Coordinates of C-alpha atoms in Angstrom, one line a residue:
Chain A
X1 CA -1.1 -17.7 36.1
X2 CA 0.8 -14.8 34.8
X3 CA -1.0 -12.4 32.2
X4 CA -0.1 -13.5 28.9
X5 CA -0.4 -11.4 25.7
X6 CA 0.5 -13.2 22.3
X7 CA 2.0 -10.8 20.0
X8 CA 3.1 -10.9 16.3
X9 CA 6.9 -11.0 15.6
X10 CA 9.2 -11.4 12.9
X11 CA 13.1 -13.5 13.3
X12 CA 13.4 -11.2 16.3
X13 CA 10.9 -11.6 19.7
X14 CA 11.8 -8.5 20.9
X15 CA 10.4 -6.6 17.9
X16 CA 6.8 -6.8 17.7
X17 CA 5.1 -4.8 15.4
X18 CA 1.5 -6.0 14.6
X19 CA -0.8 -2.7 14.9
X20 CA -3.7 -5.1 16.7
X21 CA -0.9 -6.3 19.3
X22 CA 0.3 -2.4 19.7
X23 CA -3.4 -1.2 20.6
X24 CA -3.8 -4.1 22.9
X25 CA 0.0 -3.6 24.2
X26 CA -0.9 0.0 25.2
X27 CA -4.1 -0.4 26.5
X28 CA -2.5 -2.8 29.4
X29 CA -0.3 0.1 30.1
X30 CA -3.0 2.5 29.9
X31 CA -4.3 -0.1 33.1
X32 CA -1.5 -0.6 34.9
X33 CA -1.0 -3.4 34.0
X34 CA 1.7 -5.7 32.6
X35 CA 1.9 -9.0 30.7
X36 CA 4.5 -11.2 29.4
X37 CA 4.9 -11.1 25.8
X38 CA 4.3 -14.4 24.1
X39 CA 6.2 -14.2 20.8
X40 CA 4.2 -15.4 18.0
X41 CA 4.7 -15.9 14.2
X42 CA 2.6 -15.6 11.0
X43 CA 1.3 -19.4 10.4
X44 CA 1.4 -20.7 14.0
X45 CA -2.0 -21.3 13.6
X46 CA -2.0 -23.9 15.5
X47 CA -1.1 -22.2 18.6
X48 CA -4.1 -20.1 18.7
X49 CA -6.4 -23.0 18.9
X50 CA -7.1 -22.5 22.6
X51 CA -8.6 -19.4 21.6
X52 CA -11.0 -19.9 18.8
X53 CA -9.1 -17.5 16.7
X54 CA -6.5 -17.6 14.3
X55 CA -5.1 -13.8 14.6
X56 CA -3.1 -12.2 17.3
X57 CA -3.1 -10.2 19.9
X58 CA -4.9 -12.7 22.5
X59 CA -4.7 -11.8 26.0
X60 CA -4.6 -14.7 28.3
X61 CA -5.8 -13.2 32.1
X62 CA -5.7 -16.6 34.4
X63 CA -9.0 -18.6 33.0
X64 CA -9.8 -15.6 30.9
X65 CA -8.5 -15.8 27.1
X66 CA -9.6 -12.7 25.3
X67 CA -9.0 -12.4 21.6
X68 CA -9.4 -9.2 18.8
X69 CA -7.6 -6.0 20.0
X70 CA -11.3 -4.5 20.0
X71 CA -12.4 -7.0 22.8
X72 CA -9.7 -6.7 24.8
X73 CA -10.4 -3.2 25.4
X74 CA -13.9 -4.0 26.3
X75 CA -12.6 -6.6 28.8
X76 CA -10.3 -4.3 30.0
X77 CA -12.9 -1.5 31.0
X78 CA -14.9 -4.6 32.3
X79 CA -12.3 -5.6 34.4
X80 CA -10.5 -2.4 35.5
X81 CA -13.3 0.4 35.4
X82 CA -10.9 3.3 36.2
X83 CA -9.2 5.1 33.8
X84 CA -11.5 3.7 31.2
X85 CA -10.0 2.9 27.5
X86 CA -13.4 4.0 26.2
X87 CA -15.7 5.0 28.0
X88 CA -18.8 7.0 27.1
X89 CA -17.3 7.6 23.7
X90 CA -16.6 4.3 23.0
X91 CA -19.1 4.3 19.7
X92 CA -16.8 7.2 18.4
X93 CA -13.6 5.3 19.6
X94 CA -14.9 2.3 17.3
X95 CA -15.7 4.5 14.3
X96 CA -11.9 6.0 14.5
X97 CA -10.4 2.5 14.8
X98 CA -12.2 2.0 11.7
X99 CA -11.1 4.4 9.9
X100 CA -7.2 3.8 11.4
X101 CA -8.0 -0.1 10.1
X102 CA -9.3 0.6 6.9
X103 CA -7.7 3.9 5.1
X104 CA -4.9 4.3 7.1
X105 CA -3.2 0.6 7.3
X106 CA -5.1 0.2 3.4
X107 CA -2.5 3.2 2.7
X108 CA 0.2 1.8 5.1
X109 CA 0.5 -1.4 4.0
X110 CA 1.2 0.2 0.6
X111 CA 4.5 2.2 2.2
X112 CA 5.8 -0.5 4.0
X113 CA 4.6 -4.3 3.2
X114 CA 8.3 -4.7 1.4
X115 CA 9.9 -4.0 4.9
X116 CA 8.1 -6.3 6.6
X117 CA 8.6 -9.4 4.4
X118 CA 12.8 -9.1 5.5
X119 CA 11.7 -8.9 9.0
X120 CA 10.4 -12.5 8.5
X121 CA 11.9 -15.9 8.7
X122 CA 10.3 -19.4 7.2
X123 CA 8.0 -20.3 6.8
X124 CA 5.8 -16.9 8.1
X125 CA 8.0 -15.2 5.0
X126 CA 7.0 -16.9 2.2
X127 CA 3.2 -17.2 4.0
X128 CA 3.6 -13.4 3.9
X129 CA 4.4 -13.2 0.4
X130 CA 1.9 -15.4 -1.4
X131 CA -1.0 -14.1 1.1
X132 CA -0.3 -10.4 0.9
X133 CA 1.1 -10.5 -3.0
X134 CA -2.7 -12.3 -4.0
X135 CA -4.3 -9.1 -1.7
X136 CA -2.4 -6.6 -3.2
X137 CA -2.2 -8.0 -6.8
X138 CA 1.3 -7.3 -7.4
X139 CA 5.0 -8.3 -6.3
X140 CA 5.5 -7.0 -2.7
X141 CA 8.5 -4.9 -4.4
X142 CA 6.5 -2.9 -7.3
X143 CA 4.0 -2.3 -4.2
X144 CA 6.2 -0.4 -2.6
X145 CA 8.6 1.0 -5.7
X146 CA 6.9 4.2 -5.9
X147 CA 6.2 4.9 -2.4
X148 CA 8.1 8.0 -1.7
X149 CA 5.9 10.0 -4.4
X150 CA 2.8 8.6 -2.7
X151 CA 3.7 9.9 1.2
X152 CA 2.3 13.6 0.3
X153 CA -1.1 11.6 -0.5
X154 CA -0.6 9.8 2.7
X155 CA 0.1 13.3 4.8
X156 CA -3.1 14.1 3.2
X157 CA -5.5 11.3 5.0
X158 CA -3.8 12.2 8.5
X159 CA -5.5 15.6 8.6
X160 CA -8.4 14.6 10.7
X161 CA -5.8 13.9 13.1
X162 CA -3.7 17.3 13.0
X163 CA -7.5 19.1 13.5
X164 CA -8.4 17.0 16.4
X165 CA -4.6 17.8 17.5
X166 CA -5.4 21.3 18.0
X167 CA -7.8 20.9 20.9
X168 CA -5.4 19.3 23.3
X169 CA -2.1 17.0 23.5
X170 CA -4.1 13.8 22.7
X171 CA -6.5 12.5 20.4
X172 CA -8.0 11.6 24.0
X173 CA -8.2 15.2 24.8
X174 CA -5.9 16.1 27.8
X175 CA -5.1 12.2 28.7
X176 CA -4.9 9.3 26.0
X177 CA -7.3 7.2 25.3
X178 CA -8.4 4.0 23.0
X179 CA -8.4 6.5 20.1
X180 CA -4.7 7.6 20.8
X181 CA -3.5 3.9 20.9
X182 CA -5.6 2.7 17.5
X183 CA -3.9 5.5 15.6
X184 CA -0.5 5.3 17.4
X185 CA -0.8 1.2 16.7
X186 CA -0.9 2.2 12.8
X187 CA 2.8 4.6 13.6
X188 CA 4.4 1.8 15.5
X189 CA 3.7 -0.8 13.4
X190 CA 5.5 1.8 10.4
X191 CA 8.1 2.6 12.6
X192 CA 9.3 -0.6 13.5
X193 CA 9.6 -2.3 10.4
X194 CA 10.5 0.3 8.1
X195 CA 12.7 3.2 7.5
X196 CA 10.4 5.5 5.8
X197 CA 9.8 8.9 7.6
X198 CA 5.8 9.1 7.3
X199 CA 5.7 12.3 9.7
X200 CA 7.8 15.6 8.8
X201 CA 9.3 17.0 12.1
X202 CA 7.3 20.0 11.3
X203 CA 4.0 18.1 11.3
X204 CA 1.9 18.6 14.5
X205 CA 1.3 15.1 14.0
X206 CA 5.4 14.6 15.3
X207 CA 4.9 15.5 19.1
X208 CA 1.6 13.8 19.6
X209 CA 4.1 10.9 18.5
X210 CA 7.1 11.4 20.8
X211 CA 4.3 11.8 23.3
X212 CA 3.0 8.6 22.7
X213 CA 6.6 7.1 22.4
X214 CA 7.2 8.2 25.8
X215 CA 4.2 6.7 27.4
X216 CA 4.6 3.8 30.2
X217 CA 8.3 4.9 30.7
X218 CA 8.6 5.0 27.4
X219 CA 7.4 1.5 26.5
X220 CA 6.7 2.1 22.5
X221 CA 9.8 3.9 22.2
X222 CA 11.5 1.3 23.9
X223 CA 11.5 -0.5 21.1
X224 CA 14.2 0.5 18.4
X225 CA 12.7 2.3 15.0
X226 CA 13.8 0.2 12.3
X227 CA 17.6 1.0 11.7
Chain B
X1 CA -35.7 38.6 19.7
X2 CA -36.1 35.2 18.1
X3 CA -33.3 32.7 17.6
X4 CA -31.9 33.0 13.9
X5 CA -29.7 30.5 11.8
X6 CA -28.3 32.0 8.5
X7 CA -28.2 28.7 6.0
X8 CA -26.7 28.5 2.8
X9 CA -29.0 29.0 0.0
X10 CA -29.7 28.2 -3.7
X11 CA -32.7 30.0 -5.7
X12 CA -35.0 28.0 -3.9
X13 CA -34.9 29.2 -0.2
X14 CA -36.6 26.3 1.5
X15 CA -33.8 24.1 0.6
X16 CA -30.7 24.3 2.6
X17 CA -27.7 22.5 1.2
X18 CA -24.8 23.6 3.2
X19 CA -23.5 20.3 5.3
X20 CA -22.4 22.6 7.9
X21 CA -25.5 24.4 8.4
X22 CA -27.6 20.7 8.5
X23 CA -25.1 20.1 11.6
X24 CA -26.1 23.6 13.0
X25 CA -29.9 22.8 12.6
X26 CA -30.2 19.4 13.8
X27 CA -27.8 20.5 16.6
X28 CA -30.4 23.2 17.8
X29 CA -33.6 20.0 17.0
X30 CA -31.3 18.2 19.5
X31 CA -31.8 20.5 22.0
X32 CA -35.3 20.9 21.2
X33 CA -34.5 24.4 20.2
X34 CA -35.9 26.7 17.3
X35 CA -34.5 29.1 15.2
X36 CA -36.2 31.1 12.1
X37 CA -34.0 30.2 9.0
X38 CA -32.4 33.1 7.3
X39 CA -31.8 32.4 4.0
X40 CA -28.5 33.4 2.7
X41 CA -26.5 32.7 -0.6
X42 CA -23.0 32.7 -2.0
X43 CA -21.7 36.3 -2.8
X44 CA -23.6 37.8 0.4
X45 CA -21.0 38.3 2.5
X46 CA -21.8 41.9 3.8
X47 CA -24.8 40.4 5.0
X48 CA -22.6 38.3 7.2
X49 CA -20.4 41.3 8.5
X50 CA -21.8 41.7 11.6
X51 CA -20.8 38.0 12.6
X52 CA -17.3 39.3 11.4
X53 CA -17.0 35.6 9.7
X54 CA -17.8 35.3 5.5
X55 CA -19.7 32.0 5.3
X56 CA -22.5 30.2 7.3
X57 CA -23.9 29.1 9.2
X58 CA -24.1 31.8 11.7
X59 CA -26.1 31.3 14.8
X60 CA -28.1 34.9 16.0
X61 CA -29.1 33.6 19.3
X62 CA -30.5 37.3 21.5
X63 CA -27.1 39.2 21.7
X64 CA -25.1 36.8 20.9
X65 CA -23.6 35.8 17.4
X66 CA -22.0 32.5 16.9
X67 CA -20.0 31.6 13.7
X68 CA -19.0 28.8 12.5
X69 CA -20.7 25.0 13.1
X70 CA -18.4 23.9 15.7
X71 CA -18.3 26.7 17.3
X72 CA -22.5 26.5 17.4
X73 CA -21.9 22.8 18.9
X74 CA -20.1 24.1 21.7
X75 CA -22.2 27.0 22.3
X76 CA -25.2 25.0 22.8
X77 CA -23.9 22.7 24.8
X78 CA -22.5 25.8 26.7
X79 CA -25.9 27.4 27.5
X80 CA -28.0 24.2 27.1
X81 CA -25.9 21.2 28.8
X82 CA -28.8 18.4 29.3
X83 CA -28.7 16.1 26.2
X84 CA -24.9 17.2 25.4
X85 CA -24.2 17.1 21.7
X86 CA -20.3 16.7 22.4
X87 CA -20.1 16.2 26.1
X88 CA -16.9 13.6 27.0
X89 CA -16.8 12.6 23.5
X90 CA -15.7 15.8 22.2
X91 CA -12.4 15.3 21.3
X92 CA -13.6 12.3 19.3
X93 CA -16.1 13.9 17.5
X94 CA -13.9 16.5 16.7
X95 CA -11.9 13.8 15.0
X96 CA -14.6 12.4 13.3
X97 CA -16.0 16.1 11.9
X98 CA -12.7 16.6 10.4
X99 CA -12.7 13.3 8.4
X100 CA -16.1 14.4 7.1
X101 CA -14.6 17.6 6.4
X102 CA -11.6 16.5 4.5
X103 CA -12.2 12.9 3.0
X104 CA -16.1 12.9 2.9
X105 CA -16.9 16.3 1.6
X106 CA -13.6 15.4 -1.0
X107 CA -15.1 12.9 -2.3
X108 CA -18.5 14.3 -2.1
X109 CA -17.6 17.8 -4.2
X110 CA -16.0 16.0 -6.9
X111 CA -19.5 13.4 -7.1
X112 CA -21.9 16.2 -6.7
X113 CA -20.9 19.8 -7.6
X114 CA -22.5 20.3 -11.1
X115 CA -25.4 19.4 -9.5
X116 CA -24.8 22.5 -7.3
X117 CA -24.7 24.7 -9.8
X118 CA -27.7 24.5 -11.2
X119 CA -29.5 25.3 -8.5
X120 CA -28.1 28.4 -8.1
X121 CA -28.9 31.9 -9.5
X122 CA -26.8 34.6 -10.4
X123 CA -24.5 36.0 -9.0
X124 CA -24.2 33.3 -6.9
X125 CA -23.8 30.9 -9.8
X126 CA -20.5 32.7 -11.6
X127 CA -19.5 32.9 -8.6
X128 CA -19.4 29.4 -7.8
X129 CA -18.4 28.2 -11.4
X130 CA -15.5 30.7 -11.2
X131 CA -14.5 29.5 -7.3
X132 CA -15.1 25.7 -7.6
X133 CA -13.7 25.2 -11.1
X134 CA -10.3 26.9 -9.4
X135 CA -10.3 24.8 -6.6
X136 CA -10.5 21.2 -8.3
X137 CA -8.8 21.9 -11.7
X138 CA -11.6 21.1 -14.4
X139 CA -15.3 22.5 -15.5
X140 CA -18.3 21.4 -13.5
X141 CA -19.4 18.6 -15.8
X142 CA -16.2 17.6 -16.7
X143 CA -15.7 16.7 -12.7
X144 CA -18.6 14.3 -11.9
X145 CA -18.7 12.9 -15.8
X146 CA -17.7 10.0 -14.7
X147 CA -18.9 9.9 -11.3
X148 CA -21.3 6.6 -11.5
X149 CA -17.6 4.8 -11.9
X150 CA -16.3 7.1 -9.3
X151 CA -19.2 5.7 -6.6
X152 CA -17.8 2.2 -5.3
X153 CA -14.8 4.1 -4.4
X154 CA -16.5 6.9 -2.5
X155 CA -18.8 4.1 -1.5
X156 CA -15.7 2.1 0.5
X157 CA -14.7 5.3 2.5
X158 CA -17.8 5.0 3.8
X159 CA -16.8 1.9 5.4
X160 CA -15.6 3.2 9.3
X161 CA -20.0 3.8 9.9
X162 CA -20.3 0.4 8.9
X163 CA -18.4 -1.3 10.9
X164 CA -19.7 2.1 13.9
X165 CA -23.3 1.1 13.3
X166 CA -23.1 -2.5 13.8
X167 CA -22.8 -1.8 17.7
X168 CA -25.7 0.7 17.8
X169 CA -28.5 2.8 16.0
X170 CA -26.5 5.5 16.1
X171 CA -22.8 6.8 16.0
X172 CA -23.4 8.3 19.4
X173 CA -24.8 5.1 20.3
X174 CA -28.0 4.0 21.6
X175 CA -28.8 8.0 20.8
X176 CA -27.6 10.5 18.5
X177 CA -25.0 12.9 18.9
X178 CA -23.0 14.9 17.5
X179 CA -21.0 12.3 15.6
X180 CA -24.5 11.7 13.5
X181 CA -25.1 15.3 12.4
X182 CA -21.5 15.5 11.1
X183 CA -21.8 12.3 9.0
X184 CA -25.3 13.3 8.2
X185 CA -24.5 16.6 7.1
X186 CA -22.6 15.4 4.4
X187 CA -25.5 13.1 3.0
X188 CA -28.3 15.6 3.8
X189 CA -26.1 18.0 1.2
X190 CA -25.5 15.2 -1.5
X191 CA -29.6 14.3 -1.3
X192 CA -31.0 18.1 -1.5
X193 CA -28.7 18.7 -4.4
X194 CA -28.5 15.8 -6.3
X195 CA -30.5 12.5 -7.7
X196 CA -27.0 10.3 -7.2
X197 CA -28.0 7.5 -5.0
X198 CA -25.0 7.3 -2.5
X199 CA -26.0 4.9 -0.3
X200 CA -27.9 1.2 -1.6
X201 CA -31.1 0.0 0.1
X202 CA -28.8 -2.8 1.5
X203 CA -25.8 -0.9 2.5
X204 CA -26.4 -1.0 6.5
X205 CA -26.1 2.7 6.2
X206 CA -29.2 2.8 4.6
X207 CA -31.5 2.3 8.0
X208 CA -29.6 5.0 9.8
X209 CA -29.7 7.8 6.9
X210 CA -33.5 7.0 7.4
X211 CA -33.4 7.2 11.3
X212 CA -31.7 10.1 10.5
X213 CA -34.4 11.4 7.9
X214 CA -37.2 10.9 10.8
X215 CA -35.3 12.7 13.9
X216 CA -37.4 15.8 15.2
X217 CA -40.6 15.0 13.4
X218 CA -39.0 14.3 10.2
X219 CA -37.2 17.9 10.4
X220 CA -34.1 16.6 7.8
X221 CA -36.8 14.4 5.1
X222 CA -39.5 17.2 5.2
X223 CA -36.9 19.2 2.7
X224 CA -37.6 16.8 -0.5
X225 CA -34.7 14.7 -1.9
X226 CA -33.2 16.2 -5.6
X227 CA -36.2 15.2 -8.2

């Protein structure tokens, strides 16, 4: 059986933009490795039953079915030791995707959870609305009204990664690694579904991204920014 | 001639404070190393002229003069490489040092710094009045008046070591590393200046700050908490 990887969509398949799926996405690459990309939509529920899990990405590997982007990072060094994802700083790599999970996408999802909404259909838009509206406590709209006066803030929270930039091309150090794929997952997911500019072209955050973009044969950046 | 650490100061010269010189000293503890403390205070900075740098901690090490906490990391692991501090996961820890920097020792100033002052004498207190109150726009004690309201807040930043610490004792892992004197750094600063409780006794945090507390013969909890 070919290597599956269910990945979270809007109306159009060929757009995913899930952080999670991105990480996972990348760290295939990262193997060599390629899998078909199972489209798959808020509320399909359902269709995650074979997995135990309710939340993409899951990565189906013949008998194997792995899900959480974490664990399929794990499996991956499991599976293919060389070029490892994590490696021996893998307790660093988790406390980075932690900090990508909860201030950067807690920030992000303030910026952009308005774009994403009109990149869904029924019923995953009005799933989106009600789930993420009760989260946030206000209309999806007023979350994002203000957000261009609250990108300097956002600039702010990525210095850790301009510092870390000055040491070598990737977060990785001279390769990338997990840690370059969590944070890029947070950028991608931004990039594809919205039209705000989170990165100044001055930033030495911007060619770490084009970098990244142009992994794989350019496989992130294969993938339009949002138009 | 014998090893030498210059550490930041208040009138009381067996209680460091300075986060960066707590990652200096348990860096050298890690490698089993000594180094007489030099006391040193805000203000002093001829003292520090022959390091050609203006703060601490400065490392005085035979001929050599290191400046500069990071800097001390990699010098050690330079001229001591078993037990590496940084070793593959140096990038990472880099990344993870500048969060502390930046969004840790933010939040931290703004919970903590009155308590600062008053364990300073002059000059070094006007002179830290005159610099601080610059910096973050307000007088000392109108900073951290409300800083009990300000605590679940910092309190949620904290959240990345969480989720780090469920897979290990450490950040580093199964051991400390570097990663663990960075974070603790900024806690070992809050708990010699202050009587704020940071951390709950239930916060899974709270086992590691004591781990922490007891590395090296109790080298970080033999300097008595804030009474």
């Amino acid at each position: 059986m070919a290597r599956q990887l269910y990945e979270l969509v809007g109306r159009d398949p060929a757009r995913p933009f899930s952080p999670y799926c991105w990480r996972a996405r990348m760290a295939l690459a990262h193997k060599g490795l390629d899998a078909a990309c199972i489209p798959w939509r808020f509320t399909e529920t359902d269709r995650l039953a074979f997995a135990r899990h309710d939340k993409v990405p899951v990565l189906v590997d013949g008998d194997t079915v792995v899900a959480d982007s974490w664990a399929i990072a794990e499996y991956l060094d499991r599976t293919c030791p060389e070029a490892p994802l994590l490696g021996a700083a893998a307790p660093h790599i988790r406390l980075i995707a932690a900090w990508v999970d909860h201030t950067l996408h807690g920030a992000l999802i303030r910026l952009v959870v308005s774009d994403i909404f009109t990149l869904l259909d029924e019923p995953a838009a009005s799933y989106f609305r009600a789930s993420r509206e009760a989260r946030l406590g206000a209309r999806l709209e007023a979350v994002t009204a203000d957000r261009e006066g609250r990108l300097p803030a956002f600039r702010t929270l990525l210095q850790p990664l301009r510092v870390a930039l000055r040491a070598g091309p990737f977060l990785g150090g001279a390769a990338p690694d997990y840690a370059d794929y969590a944070v890029f997952g947070a950028f991608q997911w931004a990039r594809v579904v919205s039209k705000l500019v989170l990165v100044e072209d001055v930033d030495p955050i911007h060619p770490w991204l084009e970098r990244m973009l142009g992994l794989f044969g350019g496989l992130a950046g294969a993938v339009p920014a949002r138009g």
